[in-house]
PDB file of C-alpha atoms in Angstrom:
ATOM      1  CA  GLY A   1      47.397 149.891 138.603  1.00 49.00           C
ATOM      2  CA  ARG A   2      45.349 147.053 137.252  1.00 48.00           C
ATOM      3  CA  ARG A   3      47.707 144.396 138.861  1.00 52.00           C
ATOM      4  CA  THR A   4      47.870 146.131 142.273  1.00 49.00           C
ATOM      5  CA  GLN A   5      43.829 146.120 142.286  1.00 49.00           C
ATOM      6  CA  THR A   6      43.407 142.757 141.600  1.00 54.00           C
ATOM      7  CA  ALA A   7      46.222 141.765 144.253  1.00 56.00           C
ATOM      8  CA  VAL A   8      44.209 144.190 146.794  1.00 57.00           C
ATOM      9  CA  LEU A   9      40.627 142.377 146.200  1.00 57.00           C
ATOM     10  CA  ARG A  10      42.567 139.255 146.643  1.00 62.00           C
ATOM     11  CA  THR A  11      43.543 139.986 149.817  1.00 64.00           C
ATOM     12  CA  LEU A  12      40.562 141.415 150.757  1.00 63.00           C
ATOM     13  CA  PHE A  13      38.523 138.340 149.718  1.00 56.00           C
ATOM     14  CA  ASP A  14      40.803 136.255 151.773  1.00 63.00           C
ATOM     15  CA  VAL A  15      40.137 138.294 154.834  1.00 61.00           C
ATOM     16  CA  ALA A  16      36.248 138.587 154.297  1.00 55.00           C
ATOM     17  CA  PRO A  17      35.497 135.056 155.787  1.00 56.00           C
ATOM     18  CA  GLU A  18      37.293 136.216 159.180  1.00 56.00           C
ATOM     19  CA  CYS A  19      35.121 139.791 159.092  1.00 56.00           C
ATOM     20  CA  ALA A  20      31.727 138.060 159.879  1.00 49.00           C
ATOM     21  CA  ASN A  21      30.389 141.056 162.070  1.00 55.00           C
ATOM     22  CA  HIS A  22      30.811 143.490 158.996  1.00 55.00           C
ATOM     23  CA  GLN A  23      32.874 145.949 161.605  1.00 72.00           C
ATOM     24  CA  VAL A  24      35.651 148.274 159.879  1.00 73.00           C
ATOM     25  CA  ALA A  25      37.952 147.820 162.989  1.00 76.00           C
ATOM     26  CA  GLU A  26      37.811 144.168 162.377  1.00 74.00           C
ATOM     27  CA  LEU A  27      38.655 144.372 159.039  1.00 73.00           C
ATOM     28  CA  PHE A  28      41.840 146.527 159.549  1.00 77.00           C
ATOM     29  CA  ARG A  29      42.706 144.433 162.990  1.00 78.00           C
ATOM     30  CA  CYS A  30      42.839 141.058 160.613  1.00 77.00           C
ATOM     31  CA  LEU A  31      44.733 143.155 157.927  1.00 77.00           C
ATOM     32  CA  THR A  32      47.113 144.582 160.925  1.00 81.00           C
ATOM     33  CA  GLN A  33      47.668 140.922 162.107  1.00 81.00           C
ATOM     34  CA  GLN A  34      48.542 139.795 158.637  1.00 80.00           C
ATOM     35  CA  LEU A  35      50.801 142.760 157.907  1.00 81.00           C
ATOM     36  CA  ASN A  36      52.593 141.958 161.250  1.00 85.00           C
ATOM     37  CA  SER A  37      53.309 137.892 160.024  1.00 84.00           C
ATOM     38  CA  ALA A  38      54.256 139.098 156.757  1.00 82.00           C
ATOM     39  CA  ARG A  39      57.094 141.500 158.302  1.00 84.00           C
ATOM     40  CA  TYR A  40      57.919 138.655 160.698  1.00 83.00           C
ATOM     41  CA  MET A  41      58.421 136.420 157.501  1.00 84.00           C
ATOM     42  CA  ASN A  42      59.897 139.104 155.645  1.00 85.00           C
ATOM     43  CA  ASP A  43      57.722 138.732 152.535  1.00 84.00           C
ATOM     44  CA  ARG A  44      58.162 141.697 150.866  1.00 84.00           C
ATOM     45  CA  ASP A  45      55.515 141.139 147.993  1.00 83.00           C
ATOM     46  CA  ALA A  46      52.679 140.446 150.851  1.00 79.00           C
ATOM     47  CA  CYS A  47      53.825 143.556 152.917  1.00 82.00           C
ATOM     48  CA  THR A  48      53.518 145.569 149.573  1.00 83.00           C
ATOM     49  CA  THR A  49      50.054 144.320 148.784  1.00 80.00           C
ATOM     50  CA  LEU A  50      48.772 144.578 152.535  1.00 79.00           C
ATOM     51  CA  HIS A  51      50.146 148.096 152.667  1.00 80.00           C
ATOM     52  CA  ASP A  52      48.060 148.985 149.142  1.00 79.00           C
ATOM     53  CA  THR A  53      45.030 147.622 150.792  1.00 78.00           C
ATOM     54  CA  VAL A  54      45.300 149.318 153.859  1.00 80.00           C
ATOM     55  CA  ASN A  55      45.891 152.795 151.786  1.00 80.00           C
ATOM     56  CA  LEU A  56      43.067 151.943 149.566  1.00 78.00           C
ATOM     57  CA  LEU A  57      40.578 151.070 152.526  1.00 76.00           C
ATOM     58  CA  LYS A  58      41.401 154.536 154.271  1.00 80.00           C
ATOM     59  CA  GLN A  59      40.263 156.336 151.507  1.00 80.00           C
ATOM     60  CA  LEU A  60      37.110 154.985 151.272  1.00 77.00           C
ATOM     61  CA  PRO A  61      33.894 155.927 153.482  1.00 83.00           C
ATOM     62  CA  GLU A  62      32.978 153.367 156.028  1.00 77.00           C
ATOM     63  CA  ARG A  63      29.653 152.884 154.201  1.00 79.00           C
ATOM     64  CA  GLY A  64      31.594 152.060 151.209  1.00 78.00           C
ATOM     65  CA  ILE A  65      33.875 149.609 152.892  1.00 72.00           C
ATOM     66  CA  LEU A  66      30.910 147.565 154.561  1.00 75.00           C
ATOM     67  CA  HIS A  67      29.664 147.540 151.207  1.00 76.00           C
ATOM     68  CA  LEU A  68      32.758 145.966 149.704  1.00 72.00           C
ATOM     69  CA  MET A  69      33.066 143.775 152.385  1.00 74.00           C
ATOM     70  CA  SER A  70      29.514 142.552 152.041  1.00 73.00           C
ATOM     71  CA  VAL A  71      29.966 142.129 148.194  1.00 73.00           C
ATOM     72  CA  LEU A  72      33.387 139.920 148.634  1.00 69.00           C
ATOM     73  CA  GLN A  73      31.667 137.765 151.258  1.00 70.00           C
ATOM     74  CA  ARG A  74      28.569 136.745 149.379  1.00 72.00           C
ATOM     75  CA  ASP A  75      30.890 136.029 146.430  1.00 70.00           C
ATOM     76  CA  TYR A  76      32.892 133.458 148.814  1.00 66.00           C
ATOM     77  CA  LEU A  77      30.027 132.214 150.102  1.00 68.00           C
ATOM     78  CA  ASP A  78      29.046 131.474 146.403  1.00 72.00           C
ATOM     79  CA  ARG A  79      32.235 130.285 145.794  1.00 71.00           C
ATOM     80  CA  ALA A  80      32.593 128.351 149.040  1.00 70.00           C
ATOM     81  CA  GLN A  81      31.800 124.397 147.588  1.00 79.00           C
ATOM     82  CA  TYR A  82      34.490 125.012 145.275  1.00 80.00           C
ATOM     83  CA  HIS A  83      36.642 125.726 147.493  1.00 74.00           C
ATOM     84  CA  VAL A  84      36.087 122.711 149.447  1.00 79.00           C
ATOM     85  CA  TYR A  85      36.361 120.790 146.317  1.00 86.00           C
ATOM     86  CA  LEU A  86      40.069 122.468 145.538  1.00 84.00           C
ATOM     87  CA  TYR A  87      41.049 121.667 148.925  1.00 82.00           C
ATOM     88  CA  LYS A  88      40.168 118.285 148.848  1.00 88.00           C
ATOM     89  CA  VAL A  89      41.705 117.626 145.840  1.00 91.00           C
ATOM     90  CA  LYS A  90      45.045 119.576 147.235  1.00 89.00           C
ATOM     91  CA  GLN A  91      44.543 117.001 149.889  1.00 90.00           C
ATOM     92  CA  SER A  92      44.603 113.974 147.564  1.00 92.00           C
ATOM     93  CA  LEU A  93      47.538 115.339 145.533  1.00 92.00           C
ATOM     94  CA  GLN A  94      49.762 115.876 148.500  1.00 91.00           C
ATOM     95  CA  ALA A  95      48.874 112.242 149.482  1.00 92.00           C
ATOM     96  CA  MET A  96      49.498 110.977 146.281  1.00 93.00           C
ATOM     97  CA  ASP A  97      53.129 112.911 146.069  1.00 93.00           C
ATOM     98  CA  ALA A  98      53.983 112.018 149.446  1.00 93.00           C
ATOM     99  CA  THR A  99      53.046 108.426 148.365  1.00 93.00           C
ATOM    100  CA  LEU A 100      55.372 108.818 145.219  1.00 94.00           C
ATOM    101  CA  THR A 101      58.334 110.118 146.970  1.00 93.00           C
ATOM    102  CA  SER A 102      58.113 107.531 149.570  1.00 94.00           C
ATOM    103  CA  MET A 103      58.229 104.930 146.828  1.00 94.00           C
ATOM    104  CA  LEU A 104      60.889 106.331 145.163  1.00 95.00           C
ATOM    105  CA  HIS A 105      62.940 106.500 147.868  1.00 94.00           C
ATOM    106  CA  HIS A 106      62.354 102.835 148.424  1.00 94.00           C
ATOM    107  CA  ILE A 107      62.988 101.869 144.804  1.00 94.00           C
ATOM    108  CA  GLU A 108      66.399 103.768 144.929  1.00 94.00           C
ATOM    109  CA  ARG A 109      67.366 102.288 148.050  1.00 93.00           C
ATOM    110  CA  HIS A 110      66.918  98.693 146.447  1.00 93.00           C
ATOM    111  CA  GLN A 111      68.481  99.335 143.481  1.00 90.00           C
ATOM    112  CA  HIS A 112      71.709 100.665 145.517  1.00 87.00           C
ATOM    113  CA  CYS A 113      71.799  97.499 147.523  1.00 90.00           C
ATOM    114  CA  SER A 114      71.128  95.416 144.317  1.00 89.00           C
ATOM    115  CA  LEU A 115      73.885  97.328 142.667  1.00 84.00           C
ATOM    116  CA  GLN A 116      75.719  96.741 145.898  1.00 84.00           C
ATOM    117  CA  PHE A 117      75.191  93.126 146.036  1.00 88.00           C
ATOM    118  CA  PHE A 118      75.734  92.640 142.136  1.00 84.00           C
ATOM    119  CA  MET A 119      79.126  93.908 142.251  1.00 84.00           C
ATOM    120  CA  ALA A 120      80.441  92.330 145.567  1.00 86.00           C
ATOM    121  CA  THR A 121      79.287  88.724 143.617  1.00 88.00           C
ATOM    122  CA  CYS A 122      80.996  89.439 140.451  1.00 85.00           C
ATOM    123  CA  VAL A 123      84.085  90.484 142.768  1.00 86.00           C
ATOM    124  CA  ARG A 124      83.921  87.109 144.464  1.00 88.00           C
ATOM    125  CA  LEU A 125      83.455  85.197 141.291  1.00 88.00           C
ATOM    126  CA  PHE A 126      86.380  87.212 139.887  1.00 87.00           C
ATOM    127  CA  LEU A 127      88.710  86.761 142.932  1.00 86.00           C
ATOM    128  CA  GLU A 128      87.983  82.544 142.540  1.00 88.00           C
ATOM    129  CA  ARG A 129      88.907  82.540 139.462  1.00 88.00           C
ATOM    130  CA  GLN A 130      92.398  84.459 140.464  1.00 85.00           C
ATOM    131  CA  ALA A 131      92.790  82.252 143.846  1.00 87.00           C
ATOM    132  CA  ASN A 132      95.953  80.994 142.850  1.00 89.00           C
ATOM    133  CA  ALA A 133      97.795  84.439 142.073  1.00 87.00           C
ATOM    134  CA  LEU A 134      95.903  85.487 145.527  1.00 87.00           C
ATOM    135  CA  ASP A 135      98.169  82.667 147.104  1.00 87.00           C
ATOM    136  CA  GLN A 136     101.351  83.346 145.352  1.00 89.00           C
ATOM    137  CA  PHE A 137     100.563  87.353 146.099  1.00 86.00           C
ATOM    138  CA  VAL A 138     100.399  86.367 149.976  1.00 86.00           C
ATOM    139  CA  LEU A 139     103.289  84.270 149.730  1.00 88.00           C
ATOM    140  CA  GLY A 140     105.838  86.934 148.293  1.00 87.00           C
ATOM    141  CA  PHE A 141     104.264  89.540 150.868  1.00 85.00           C
ATOM    142  CA  ASP A 142     105.075  87.130 153.674  1.00 85.00           C
ATOM    143  CA  GLU A 143     108.667  86.594 152.306  1.00 84.00           C
ATOM    144  CA  ALA A 144     109.490  90.283 151.617  1.00 81.00           C
ATOM    145  CA  ASP A 145     111.512  91.469 154.473  1.00 80.00           C
ATOM    146  CA  LYS A 146     111.651  94.962 153.763  1.00 83.00           C
ATOM    147  CA  PRO A 147     108.605  97.291 154.083  1.00 81.00           C
ATOM    148  CA  ALA A 148     109.270  98.994 150.577  1.00 85.00           C
ATOM    149  CA  ASP A 149     109.652  95.610 149.336  1.00 85.00           C
ATOM    150  CA  LYS A 150     106.161  94.226 150.834  1.00 84.00           C
ATOM    151  CA  ALA A 151     104.903  97.719 149.002  1.00 86.00           C
ATOM    152  CA  MET A 152     106.320  96.922 145.769  1.00 89.00           C
ATOM    153  CA  VAL A 153     104.705  93.697 146.102  1.00 87.00           C
ATOM    154  CA  VAL A 154     101.525  94.906 146.848  1.00 87.00           C
ATOM    155  CA  GLU A 155     101.617  97.529 143.828  1.00 88.00           C
ATOM    156  CA  ASN A 156     103.167  94.863 141.310  1.00 89.00           C
ATOM    157  CA  PHE A 157      99.927  92.565 142.286  1.00 88.00           C
ATOM    158  CA  LEU A 158      97.346  95.324 141.993  1.00 87.00           C
ATOM    159  CA  ILE A 159      98.498  96.126 138.436  1.00 89.00           C
ATOM    160  CA  ARG A 160      98.595  93.017 137.285  1.00 89.00           C
ATOM    161  CA  VAL A 161      94.820  92.243 139.091  1.00 87.00           C
ATOM    162  CA  TYR A 162      93.633  95.616 137.431  1.00 88.00           C
ATOM    163  CA  SER A 163      94.927  94.413 134.127  1.00 88.00           C
ATOM    164  CA  LEU A 164      93.159  91.124 134.251  1.00 86.00           C
ATOM    165  CA  MET A 165      90.108  93.050 135.371  1.00 86.00           C
ATOM    166  CA  ASP A 166      90.283  94.993 132.219  1.00 85.00           C
ATOM    167  CA  GLU A 167      90.647  91.903 129.971  1.00 84.00           C
ATOM    168  CA  ASP A 168      87.959  90.297 131.813  1.00 82.00           C
ATOM    169  CA  PRO A 169      84.364  90.311 129.969  1.00 82.00           C
ATOM    170  CA  MET A 170      82.467  90.664 132.998  1.00 79.00           C
ATOM    171  CA  TRP A 171      83.779  94.084 133.353  1.00 79.00           C
ATOM    172  CA  SER A 172      83.288  95.138 129.885  1.00 76.00           C
ATOM    173  CA  ALA A 173      80.121  96.510 130.018  1.00 74.00           C
ATOM    174  CA  THR A 174      80.291  97.872 133.531  1.00 76.00           C
ATOM    175  CA  GLN A 175      79.835 102.035 134.215  1.00 78.00           C
ATOM    176  CA  ASP A 176      83.061 103.907 135.159  1.00 80.00           C
ATOM    177  CA  GLN A 177      81.556 104.589 138.779  1.00 79.00           C
ATOM    178  CA  LEU A 178      80.535 100.806 139.436  1.00 80.00           C
ATOM    179  CA  TYR A 179      84.104  99.565 137.825  1.00 83.00           C
ATOM    180  CA  SER A 180      86.205 102.024 140.348  1.00 86.00           C
ATOM    181  CA  GLY A 181      83.732 100.577 143.082  1.00 85.00           C
ATOM    182  CA  ALA A 182      84.683  97.254 142.060  1.00 85.00           C
ATOM    183  CA  GLN A 183      88.250  97.740 141.998  1.00 86.00           C
ATOM    184  CA  LEU A 184      88.499  99.334 145.185  1.00 87.00           C
ATOM    185  CA  ALA A 185      86.315  96.300 146.353  1.00 87.00           C
ATOM    186  CA  VAL A 186      89.259  94.080 144.965  1.00 87.00           C
ATOM    187  CA  GLU A 187      92.082  96.328 146.451  1.00 87.00           C
ATOM    188  CA  ARG A 188      90.129  95.788 150.006  1.00 87.00           C
ATOM    189  CA  ALA A 189      90.048  91.969 149.321  1.00 86.00           C
ATOM    190  CA  CYS A 190      93.618  91.735 148.665  1.00 85.00           C
ATOM    191  CA  PHE A 191      94.825  93.828 151.757  1.00 85.00           C
ATOM    192  CA  ALA A 192      92.419  91.480 154.032  1.00 86.00           C
ATOM    193  CA  ARG A 193      94.522  88.725 153.037  1.00 84.00           C
ATOM    194  CA  VAL A 194      97.745  90.335 153.963  1.00 85.00           C
ATOM    195  CA  TYR A 195      96.189  92.343 156.793  1.00 82.00           C
ATOM    196  CA  ASP A 196      97.605  90.014 159.823  1.00 80.00           C
ATOM    197  CA  LEU A 197     100.912  89.463 157.996  1.00 79.00           C
ATOM    198  CA  ALA A 198     101.502  93.244 157.830  1.00 78.00           C
ATOM    199  CA  PHE A 199     100.326  94.785 161.095  1.00 75.00           C
ATOM    200  CA  ARG A 200     100.602  90.960 163.266  1.00 67.00           C
ATOM    201  CA  PRO A 201     103.564  89.536 161.875  1.00 63.00           C
ATOM    202  CA  ASN A 202     104.475  87.674 165.138  1.00 58.00           C
ATOM    203  CA  GLY A 203     100.911  86.344 165.145  1.00 55.00           C
ATOM    204  CA  ASP A 204      99.414  85.528 168.551  1.00 53.00           C
ATOM    205  CA  VAL A 205     102.301  87.570 170.225  1.00 48.00           C
ATOM    206  CA  ASP A 206     101.013  90.776 168.465  1.00 49.00           C
ATOM    207  CA  VAL A 207      97.349  90.349 169.003  1.00 48.00           C
ATOM    208  CA  ARG A 208      97.776  89.559 172.971  1.00 50.00           C
ATOM    209  CA  ALA A 209     100.133  92.849 172.920  1.00 53.00           C
ATOM    210  CA  ASP A 210      97.373  94.568 171.275  1.00 49.00           C
ATOM    211  CA  LEU A 211      94.927  93.708 173.781  1.00 48.00           C
TER     212      LEU A 211
END
């Protein structure tokens, strides 16, 4: 059909510059190389087009093939300047795309860092306002004897802190993802205050034992 003829002519047009000697054997060699490459790449569309091209050429006499190649080569030379222009435009667009992609990655990285710094600052300011409550939490954790009692102290304090965060205007307009990250940061800060009491209750004795 017309679609197949167009694909065959496009294939011949691409091969034409490689057959400057106007030799039929050279043409079939180029087509065979492209066919092998298409098979290796598992490109079925290219394989079909190349098969159709080879079969079409085999039906033509040698003079007809040479005349067809001559016409295609003249057409190729007539379009050479336009091809150079398109190639340069393509290179410019690729360079621009690479630059914009790099800029986008930088912007996303800076945005992530800015959000993390902003969240850390908000968490620090929030915990500074809860300094007395934190001191009471550490004291209650230290006074609890049993592990279950210590876990209850932590759980109750976190429930209280999360309730205060829900009521704090600073967190009212925060996105859910950032708010969850802020809660995790607050939780880590609370655990950091009682880390030594939980894992090194005997102070320097436990430190030397770990070493």
